[in-house]
Coordinates of C-alpha atoms in Angstrom, one line a residue:
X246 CA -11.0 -30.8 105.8
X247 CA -13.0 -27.4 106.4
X248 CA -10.8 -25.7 104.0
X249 CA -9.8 -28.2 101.3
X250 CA -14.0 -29.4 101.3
X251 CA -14.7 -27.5 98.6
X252 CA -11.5 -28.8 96.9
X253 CA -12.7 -32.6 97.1
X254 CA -16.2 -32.1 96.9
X255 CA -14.6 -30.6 93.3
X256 CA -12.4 -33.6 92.5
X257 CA -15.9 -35.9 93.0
X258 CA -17.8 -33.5 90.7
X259 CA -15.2 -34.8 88.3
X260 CA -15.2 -38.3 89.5
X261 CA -19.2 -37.8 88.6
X262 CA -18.5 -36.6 85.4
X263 CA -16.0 -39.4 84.2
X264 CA -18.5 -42.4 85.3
X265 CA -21.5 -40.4 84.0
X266 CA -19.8 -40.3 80.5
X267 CA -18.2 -43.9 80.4
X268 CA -21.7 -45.5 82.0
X269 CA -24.3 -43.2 80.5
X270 CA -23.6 -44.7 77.0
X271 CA -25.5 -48.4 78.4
X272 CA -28.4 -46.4 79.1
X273 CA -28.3 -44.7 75.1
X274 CA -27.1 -47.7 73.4
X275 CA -30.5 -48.8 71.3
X276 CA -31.2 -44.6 70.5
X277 CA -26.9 -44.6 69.5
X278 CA -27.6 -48.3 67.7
X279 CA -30.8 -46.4 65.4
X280 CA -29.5 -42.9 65.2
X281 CA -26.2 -43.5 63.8
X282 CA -27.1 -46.7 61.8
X283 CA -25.0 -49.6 63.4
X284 CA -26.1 -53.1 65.2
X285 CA -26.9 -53.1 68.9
X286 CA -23.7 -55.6 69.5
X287 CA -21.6 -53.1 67.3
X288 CA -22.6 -50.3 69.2
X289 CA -21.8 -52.5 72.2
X290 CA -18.2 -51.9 71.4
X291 CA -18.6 -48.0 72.6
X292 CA -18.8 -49.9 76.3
X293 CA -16.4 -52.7 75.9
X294 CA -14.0 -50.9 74.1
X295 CA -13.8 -48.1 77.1
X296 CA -13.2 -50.6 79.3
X297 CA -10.7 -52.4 77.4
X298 CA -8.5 -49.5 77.4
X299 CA -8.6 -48.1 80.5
X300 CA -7.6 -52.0 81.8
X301 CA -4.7 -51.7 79.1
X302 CA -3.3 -48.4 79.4
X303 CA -3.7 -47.3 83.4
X304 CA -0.7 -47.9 84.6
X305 CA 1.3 -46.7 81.9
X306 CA 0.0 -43.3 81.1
X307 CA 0.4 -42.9 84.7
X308 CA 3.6 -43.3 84.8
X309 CA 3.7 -41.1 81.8
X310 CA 1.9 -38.0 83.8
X311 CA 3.6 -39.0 87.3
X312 CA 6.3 -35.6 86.3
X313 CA 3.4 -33.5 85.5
X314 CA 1.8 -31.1 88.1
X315 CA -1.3 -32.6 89.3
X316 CA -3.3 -29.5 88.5
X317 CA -2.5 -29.9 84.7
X318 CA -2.9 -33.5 85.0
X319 CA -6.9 -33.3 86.5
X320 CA -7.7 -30.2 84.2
X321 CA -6.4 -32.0 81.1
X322 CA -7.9 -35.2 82.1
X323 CA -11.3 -33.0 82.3
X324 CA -11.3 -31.2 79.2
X325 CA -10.4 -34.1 77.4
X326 CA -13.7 -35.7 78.8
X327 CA -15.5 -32.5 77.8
X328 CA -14.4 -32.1 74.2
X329 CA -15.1 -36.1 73.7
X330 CA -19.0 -35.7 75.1
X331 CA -19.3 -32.4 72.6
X332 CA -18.2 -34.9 69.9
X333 CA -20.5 -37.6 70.6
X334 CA -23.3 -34.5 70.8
X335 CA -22.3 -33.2 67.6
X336 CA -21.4 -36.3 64.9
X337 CA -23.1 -38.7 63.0
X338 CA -20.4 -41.3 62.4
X339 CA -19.9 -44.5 64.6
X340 CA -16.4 -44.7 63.4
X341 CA -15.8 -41.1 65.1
X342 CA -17.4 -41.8 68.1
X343 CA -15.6 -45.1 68.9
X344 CA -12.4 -43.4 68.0
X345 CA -13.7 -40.7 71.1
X346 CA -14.1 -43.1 73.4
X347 CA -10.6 -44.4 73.3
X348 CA -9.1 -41.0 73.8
X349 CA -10.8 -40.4 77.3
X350 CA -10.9 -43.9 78.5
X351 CA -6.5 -43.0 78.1
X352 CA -7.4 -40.0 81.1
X353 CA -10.1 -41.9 83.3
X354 CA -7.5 -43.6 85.3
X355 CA -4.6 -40.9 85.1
X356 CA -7.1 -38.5 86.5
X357 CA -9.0 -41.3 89.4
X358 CA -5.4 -42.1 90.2
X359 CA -4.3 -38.1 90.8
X360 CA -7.6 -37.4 92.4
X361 CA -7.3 -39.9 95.0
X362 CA -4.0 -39.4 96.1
X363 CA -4.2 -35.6 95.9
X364 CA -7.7 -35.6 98.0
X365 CA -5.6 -37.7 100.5
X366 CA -3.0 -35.2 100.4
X367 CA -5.2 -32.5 100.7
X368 CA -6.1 -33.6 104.8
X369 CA -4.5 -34.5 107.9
X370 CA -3.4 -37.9 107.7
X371 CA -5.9 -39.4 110.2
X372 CA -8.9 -38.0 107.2
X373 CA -7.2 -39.6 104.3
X374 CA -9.8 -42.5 104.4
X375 CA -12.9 -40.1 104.8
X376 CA -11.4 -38.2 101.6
X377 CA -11.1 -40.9 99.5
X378 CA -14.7 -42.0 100.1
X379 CA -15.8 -39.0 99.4
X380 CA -14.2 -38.7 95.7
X381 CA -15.8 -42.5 95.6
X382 CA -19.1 -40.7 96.2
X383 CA -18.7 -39.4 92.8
X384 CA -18.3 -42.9 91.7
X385 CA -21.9 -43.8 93.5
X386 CA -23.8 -40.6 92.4
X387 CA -22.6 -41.2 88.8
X388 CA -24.1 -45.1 89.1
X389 CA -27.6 -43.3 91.0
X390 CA -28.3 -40.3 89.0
X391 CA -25.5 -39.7 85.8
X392 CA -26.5 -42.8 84.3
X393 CA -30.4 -42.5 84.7
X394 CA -30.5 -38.6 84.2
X395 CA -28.2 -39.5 81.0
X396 CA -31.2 -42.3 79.3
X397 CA -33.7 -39.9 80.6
X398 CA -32.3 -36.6 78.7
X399 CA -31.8 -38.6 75.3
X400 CA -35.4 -40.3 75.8
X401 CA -36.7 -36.5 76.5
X402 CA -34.9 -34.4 74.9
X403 CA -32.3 -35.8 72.3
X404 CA -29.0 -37.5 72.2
X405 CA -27.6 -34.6 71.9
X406 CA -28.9 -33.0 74.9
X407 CA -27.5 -35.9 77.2
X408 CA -24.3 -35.7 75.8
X409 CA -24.2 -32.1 76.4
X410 CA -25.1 -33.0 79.5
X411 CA -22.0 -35.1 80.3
X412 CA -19.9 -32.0 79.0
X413 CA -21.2 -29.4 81.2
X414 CA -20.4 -31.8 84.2
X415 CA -17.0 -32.3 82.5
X416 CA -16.7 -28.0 82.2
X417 CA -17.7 -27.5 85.8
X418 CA -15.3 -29.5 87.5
X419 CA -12.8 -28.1 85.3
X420 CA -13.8 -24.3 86.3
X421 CA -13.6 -26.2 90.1
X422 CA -9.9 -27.6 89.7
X423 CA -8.9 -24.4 87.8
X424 CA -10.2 -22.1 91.2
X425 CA -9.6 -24.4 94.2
X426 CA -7.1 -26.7 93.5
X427 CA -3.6 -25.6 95.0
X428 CA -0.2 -26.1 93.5
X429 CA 0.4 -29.4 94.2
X430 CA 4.3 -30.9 93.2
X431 CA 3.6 -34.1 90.8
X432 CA 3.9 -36.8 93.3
X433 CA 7.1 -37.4 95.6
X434 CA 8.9 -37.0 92.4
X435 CA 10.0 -41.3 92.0
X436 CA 11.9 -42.2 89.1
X437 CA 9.7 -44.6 86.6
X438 CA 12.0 -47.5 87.8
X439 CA 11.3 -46.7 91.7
X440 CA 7.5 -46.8 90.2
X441 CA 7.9 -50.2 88.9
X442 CA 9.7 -51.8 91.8
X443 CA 7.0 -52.3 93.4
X444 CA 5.5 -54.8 91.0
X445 CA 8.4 -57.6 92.0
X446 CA 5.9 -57.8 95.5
X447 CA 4.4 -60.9 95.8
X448 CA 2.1 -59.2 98.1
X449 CA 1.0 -56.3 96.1
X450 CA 0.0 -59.1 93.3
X451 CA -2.2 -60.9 96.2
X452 CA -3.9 -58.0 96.3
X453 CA -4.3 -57.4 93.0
X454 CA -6.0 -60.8 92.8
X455 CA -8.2 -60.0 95.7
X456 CA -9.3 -56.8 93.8
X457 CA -9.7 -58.5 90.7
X458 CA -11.8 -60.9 92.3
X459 CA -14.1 -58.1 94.1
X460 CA -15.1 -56.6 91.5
X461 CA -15.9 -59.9 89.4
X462 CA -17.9 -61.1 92.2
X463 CA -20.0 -57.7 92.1
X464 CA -20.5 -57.1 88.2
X465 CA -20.9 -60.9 87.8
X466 CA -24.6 -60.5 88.9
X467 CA -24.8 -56.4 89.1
X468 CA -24.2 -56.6 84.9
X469 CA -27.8 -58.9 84.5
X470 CA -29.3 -57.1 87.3
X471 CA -32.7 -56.1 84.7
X472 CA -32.2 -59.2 83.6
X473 CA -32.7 -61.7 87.1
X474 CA -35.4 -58.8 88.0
X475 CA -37.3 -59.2 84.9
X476 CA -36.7 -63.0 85.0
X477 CA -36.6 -64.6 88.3
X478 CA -38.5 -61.5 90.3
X479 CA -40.3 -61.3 87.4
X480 CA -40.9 -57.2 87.5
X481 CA -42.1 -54.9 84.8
X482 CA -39.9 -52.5 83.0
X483 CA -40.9 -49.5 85.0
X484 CA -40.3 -51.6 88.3
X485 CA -36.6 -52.4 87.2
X486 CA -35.8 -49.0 87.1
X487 CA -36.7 -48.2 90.0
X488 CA -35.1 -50.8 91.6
X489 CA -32.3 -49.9 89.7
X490 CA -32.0 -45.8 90.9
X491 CA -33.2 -47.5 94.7
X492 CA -30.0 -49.6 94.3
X493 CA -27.8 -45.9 93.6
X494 CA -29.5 -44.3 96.2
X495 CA -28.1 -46.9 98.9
X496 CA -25.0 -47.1 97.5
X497 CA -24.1 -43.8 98.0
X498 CA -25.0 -44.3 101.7
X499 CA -23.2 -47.4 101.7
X500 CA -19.9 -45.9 100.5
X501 CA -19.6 -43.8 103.3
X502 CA -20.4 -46.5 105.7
X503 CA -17.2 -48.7 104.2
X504 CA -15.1 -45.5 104.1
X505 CA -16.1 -45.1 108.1
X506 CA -15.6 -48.8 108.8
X507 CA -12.3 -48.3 107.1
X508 CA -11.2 -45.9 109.5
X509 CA -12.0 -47.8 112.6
X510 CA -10.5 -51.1 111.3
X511 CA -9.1 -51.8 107.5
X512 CA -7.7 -55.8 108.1
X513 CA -11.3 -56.6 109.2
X514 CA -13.5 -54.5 107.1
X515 CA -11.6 -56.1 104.0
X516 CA -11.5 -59.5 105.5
X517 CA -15.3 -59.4 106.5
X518 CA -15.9 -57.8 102.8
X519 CA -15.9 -60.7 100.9
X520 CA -17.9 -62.9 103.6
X521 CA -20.8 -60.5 103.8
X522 CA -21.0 -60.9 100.1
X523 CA -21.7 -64.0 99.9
X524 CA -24.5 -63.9 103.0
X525 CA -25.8 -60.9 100.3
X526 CA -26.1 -63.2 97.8
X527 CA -27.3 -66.4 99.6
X528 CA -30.2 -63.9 100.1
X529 CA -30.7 -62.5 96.8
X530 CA -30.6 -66.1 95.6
X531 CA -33.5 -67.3 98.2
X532 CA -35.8 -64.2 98.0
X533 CA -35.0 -63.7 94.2
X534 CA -38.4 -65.1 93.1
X535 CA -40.8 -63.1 95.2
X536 CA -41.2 -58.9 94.7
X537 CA -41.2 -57.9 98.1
X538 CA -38.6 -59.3 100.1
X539 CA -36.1 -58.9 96.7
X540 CA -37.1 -55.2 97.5
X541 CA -35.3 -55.6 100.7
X542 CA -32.8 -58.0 98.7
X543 CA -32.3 -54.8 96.6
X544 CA -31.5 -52.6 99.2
X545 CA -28.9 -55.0 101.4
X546 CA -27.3 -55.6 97.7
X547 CA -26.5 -52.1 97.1
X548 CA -25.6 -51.2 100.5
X549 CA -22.5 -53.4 100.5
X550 CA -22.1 -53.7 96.2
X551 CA -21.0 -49.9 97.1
X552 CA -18.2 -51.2 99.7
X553 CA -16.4 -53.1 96.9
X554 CA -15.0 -49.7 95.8
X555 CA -13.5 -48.0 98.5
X556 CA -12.3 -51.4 100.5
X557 CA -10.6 -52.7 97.3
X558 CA -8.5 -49.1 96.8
X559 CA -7.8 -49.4 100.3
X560 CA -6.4 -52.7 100.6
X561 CA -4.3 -52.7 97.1
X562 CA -3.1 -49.3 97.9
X563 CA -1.4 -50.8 101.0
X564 CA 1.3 -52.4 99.4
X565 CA 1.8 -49.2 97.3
X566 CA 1.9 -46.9 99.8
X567 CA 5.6 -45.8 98.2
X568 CA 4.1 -44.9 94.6
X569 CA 0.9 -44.6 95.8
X570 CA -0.4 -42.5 92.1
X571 CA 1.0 -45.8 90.4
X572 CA -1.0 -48.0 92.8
X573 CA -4.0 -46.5 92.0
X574 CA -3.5 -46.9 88.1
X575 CA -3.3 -50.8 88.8
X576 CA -6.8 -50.4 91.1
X577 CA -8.6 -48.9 88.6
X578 CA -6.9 -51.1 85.6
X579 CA -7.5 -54.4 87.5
X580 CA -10.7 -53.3 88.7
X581 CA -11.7 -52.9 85.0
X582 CA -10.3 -57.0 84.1
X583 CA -12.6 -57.6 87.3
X584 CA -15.8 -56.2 85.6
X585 CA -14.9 -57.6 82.6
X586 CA -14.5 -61.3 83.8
X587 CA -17.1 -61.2 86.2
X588 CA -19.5 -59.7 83.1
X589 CA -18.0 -62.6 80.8
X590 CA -18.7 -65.8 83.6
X591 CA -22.3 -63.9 84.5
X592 CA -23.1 -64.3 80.9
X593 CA -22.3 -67.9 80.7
X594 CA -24.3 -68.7 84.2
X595 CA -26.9 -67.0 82.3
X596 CA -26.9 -69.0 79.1
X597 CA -25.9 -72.5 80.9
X598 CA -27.6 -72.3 84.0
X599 CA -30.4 -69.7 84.1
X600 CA -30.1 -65.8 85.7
X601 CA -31.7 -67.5 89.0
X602 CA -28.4 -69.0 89.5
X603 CA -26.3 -65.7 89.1
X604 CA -25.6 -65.3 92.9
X605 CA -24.0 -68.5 92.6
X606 CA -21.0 -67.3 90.4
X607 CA -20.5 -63.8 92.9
X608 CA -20.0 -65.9 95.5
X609 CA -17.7 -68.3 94.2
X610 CA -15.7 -64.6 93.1
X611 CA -16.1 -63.5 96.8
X612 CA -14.5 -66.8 97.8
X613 CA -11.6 -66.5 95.7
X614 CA -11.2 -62.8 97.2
X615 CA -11.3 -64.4 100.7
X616 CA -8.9 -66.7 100.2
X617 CA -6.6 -64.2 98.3
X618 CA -6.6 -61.6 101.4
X619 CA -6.0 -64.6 103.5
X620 CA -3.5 -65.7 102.0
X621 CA -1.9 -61.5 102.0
X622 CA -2.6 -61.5 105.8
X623 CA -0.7 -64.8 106.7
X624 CA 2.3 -62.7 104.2
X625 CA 2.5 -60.3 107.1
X626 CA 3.8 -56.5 106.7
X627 CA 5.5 -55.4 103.6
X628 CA 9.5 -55.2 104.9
X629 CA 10.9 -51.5 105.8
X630 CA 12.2 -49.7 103.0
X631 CA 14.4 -46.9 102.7
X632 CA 12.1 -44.8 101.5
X633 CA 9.4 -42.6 103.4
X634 CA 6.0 -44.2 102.8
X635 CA 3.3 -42.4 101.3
X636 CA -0.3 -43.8 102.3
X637 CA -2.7 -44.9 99.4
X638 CA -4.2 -42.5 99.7
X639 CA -1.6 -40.5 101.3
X640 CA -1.9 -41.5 104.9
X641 CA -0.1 -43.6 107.6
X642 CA -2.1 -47.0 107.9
X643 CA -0.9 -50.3 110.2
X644 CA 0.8 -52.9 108.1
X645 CA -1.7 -55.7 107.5
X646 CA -1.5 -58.6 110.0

């Protein structure tokens, strides 16, 4: 990885760059609301609406790009992301905005999908897992400092100014893929049909449930996380925040601690994934009303919120190890349905219930993700194909047991 660092460290600049643009607008959304003259819940849409169409259209526009060099695909991806943050810098109109945050929410998963199977492709096989975490460090970073340096520009400076912001990001790791990244064939060159197949596996879909129910299980209680401070820890603003760039900070660290428990052991890091989530929240739901031990609560919570990234890539990638660029469309779609369900049940905890009882609906996702990997394991090994397989992330991994 000496030699193809640079290259990766490049592909989570842009990784950075993406998440800093789609989750920098939360932190803007009352200055966007009063600048540009719309509602708080209609400016709201500039989030939901991202998300929506990167759920909707991952795994077809990758199939669309799958004959495309990669090189093109990641600097077109990027310049796209660039062009839309100099819109949002330069105009006035909501209507124009929105319209910008459909185009590049279109790239986000064509380019996370390129970039992790080209970073995998990029190593020897036995660093495809360490490669991969590190383009989800980008992913991390972008939650610890794009988002906060993003509210903190526009509450500085201007709007503007963070939007700009996003763009330069965007520019750099273009200049980065343009320099460093080698000629790279588009994929193993599968025909769209080939592509597809692998959606008539009943274990693929297993894991595709397990992933959806991952990531509702974290942004179930991660998406009121202000919210059960402010309420059930009862800290002040200022304290939020920093419990909010505290809970970054340790998940970058805790994304490389996944990726390395990865390595040594896939079945049981992704089997023991959704167990030490709920422990996390049994926690978080006993310490939640008093501020010093939810500091610690804090901390453990964003150590293993971080894991849910890298374990969930890994383990749907493993039934799609043949079309593993397709694979990671469906990731990064059915991770978005995740967020969006888990935001959706956290809100009605919140309304019915009370945020104190938050924890409760992540664990009941966590179960349902238990159950679903389970229920893969006892499936066995995908059956031999024909085909040569091509790791998720372009390496050889055992078969799940």
């Amino acid at each position: 990885m000496r030699k193809t660092g640079p290259v990766v460290l490049t592909l989570a600049l842009g990784v950075f760059g993406i998440i800093t643009t789609e989750m920098g607008v939360v932190g803007v959304l009352p200055r966007i609301s009063g600048e540009l003259g719309v509602a708080p819940s209609t400016a709201g849409w500039l989030v939901g609406v991202f998300a929506l169409v990167v759920a909707a259209t991952g795994p077809f526009a990758t199939l669309l790009a799958s004959r495309v060099p990669r090189r093109t695909v990641l600097a077109v991806s990027l310049a796209v992301f660039a062009a839309s943050n100099a819109v949002y810098a330069l105009t006035d109109r909501f209507e124009v905005m929105l319209a910008f945050r459909i185009v590049p929410a279109v790239f986000h998963p064509v380019f996370f999908s390129v970039a992790l199977t080209a970073a995998a492709r990029l190593v020897p096989a036995q660093r495809a897992t360490r490669a991969a975490t590190t383009v989800f460090t980008g992913v991390t970073a972008g939650f610890a400092f794009g988002v906060p340096l993003t509210s903190h520009l526009a509450e500085h400076l201007s709007l503007a100014a963070a939007f700009w912001f996003g763009a330069g990001v965007n520019l750099l790791a273009l200049l980065g893929v343009l320099a460093l990244f080698p000629a790279m064939p588009s994929g193993e060159r599968l025909s769209y049909g080939a592509q597809l197949r692998i959606l008539r596996r009943p274990r693929l879909w297993l894991a595709v449930l397990a992933v959806v129910a991952v990531f509702a299980a974290m942004f179930s209680v991660y998406g009121y996380f202000a919210e059960y401070l402010e309420q059930v820890t009862r800290l002040s603003g200022s304290r939020v925040g920093a419990a909010l760039m505290a809970f970054g900070i340790v998940m970058v660290a805790g994304n490389l601690l996944f990726g390395r428990l990865l390595e040594r052991d896939p079945v049981r890091t992704v089997t023991a994934f959704p167990v030490l989530y709920v422990l996390v929240y049994a926690v978080v739901y006993a310490v939640g009303p008093w501020a010093v031990p939810m500091a610690v609560g804090v901390l453990l919570w964003g150590a293993v919120h971080s894991g849910g990234l890298v374990v969930s890539q890994g383990w749907l990638a493993r039934d799609a190890r043949d079309a593993s660029e397709f694979g990671n469309s469906l990731f990064i779609s059915f991770s978005n349905l995740g967020i969006t369900l888990g935001t959706a049940a956290g809100g009605l905890v919140v309304s019915a219930l009370g945020a104190h009882r938050l924890p409760w609906a992540g664990a009941v996702f966590a179960l349902v993700a238990l159950a679903a990997v389970l229920l893969r394991r006892r499936l066995g090994p995908e059956p031999a194909r024909g085909s040569q397989p091509a790791a998720p992330a372009g390496r050889p991994v055992p078969a799940p047991q």
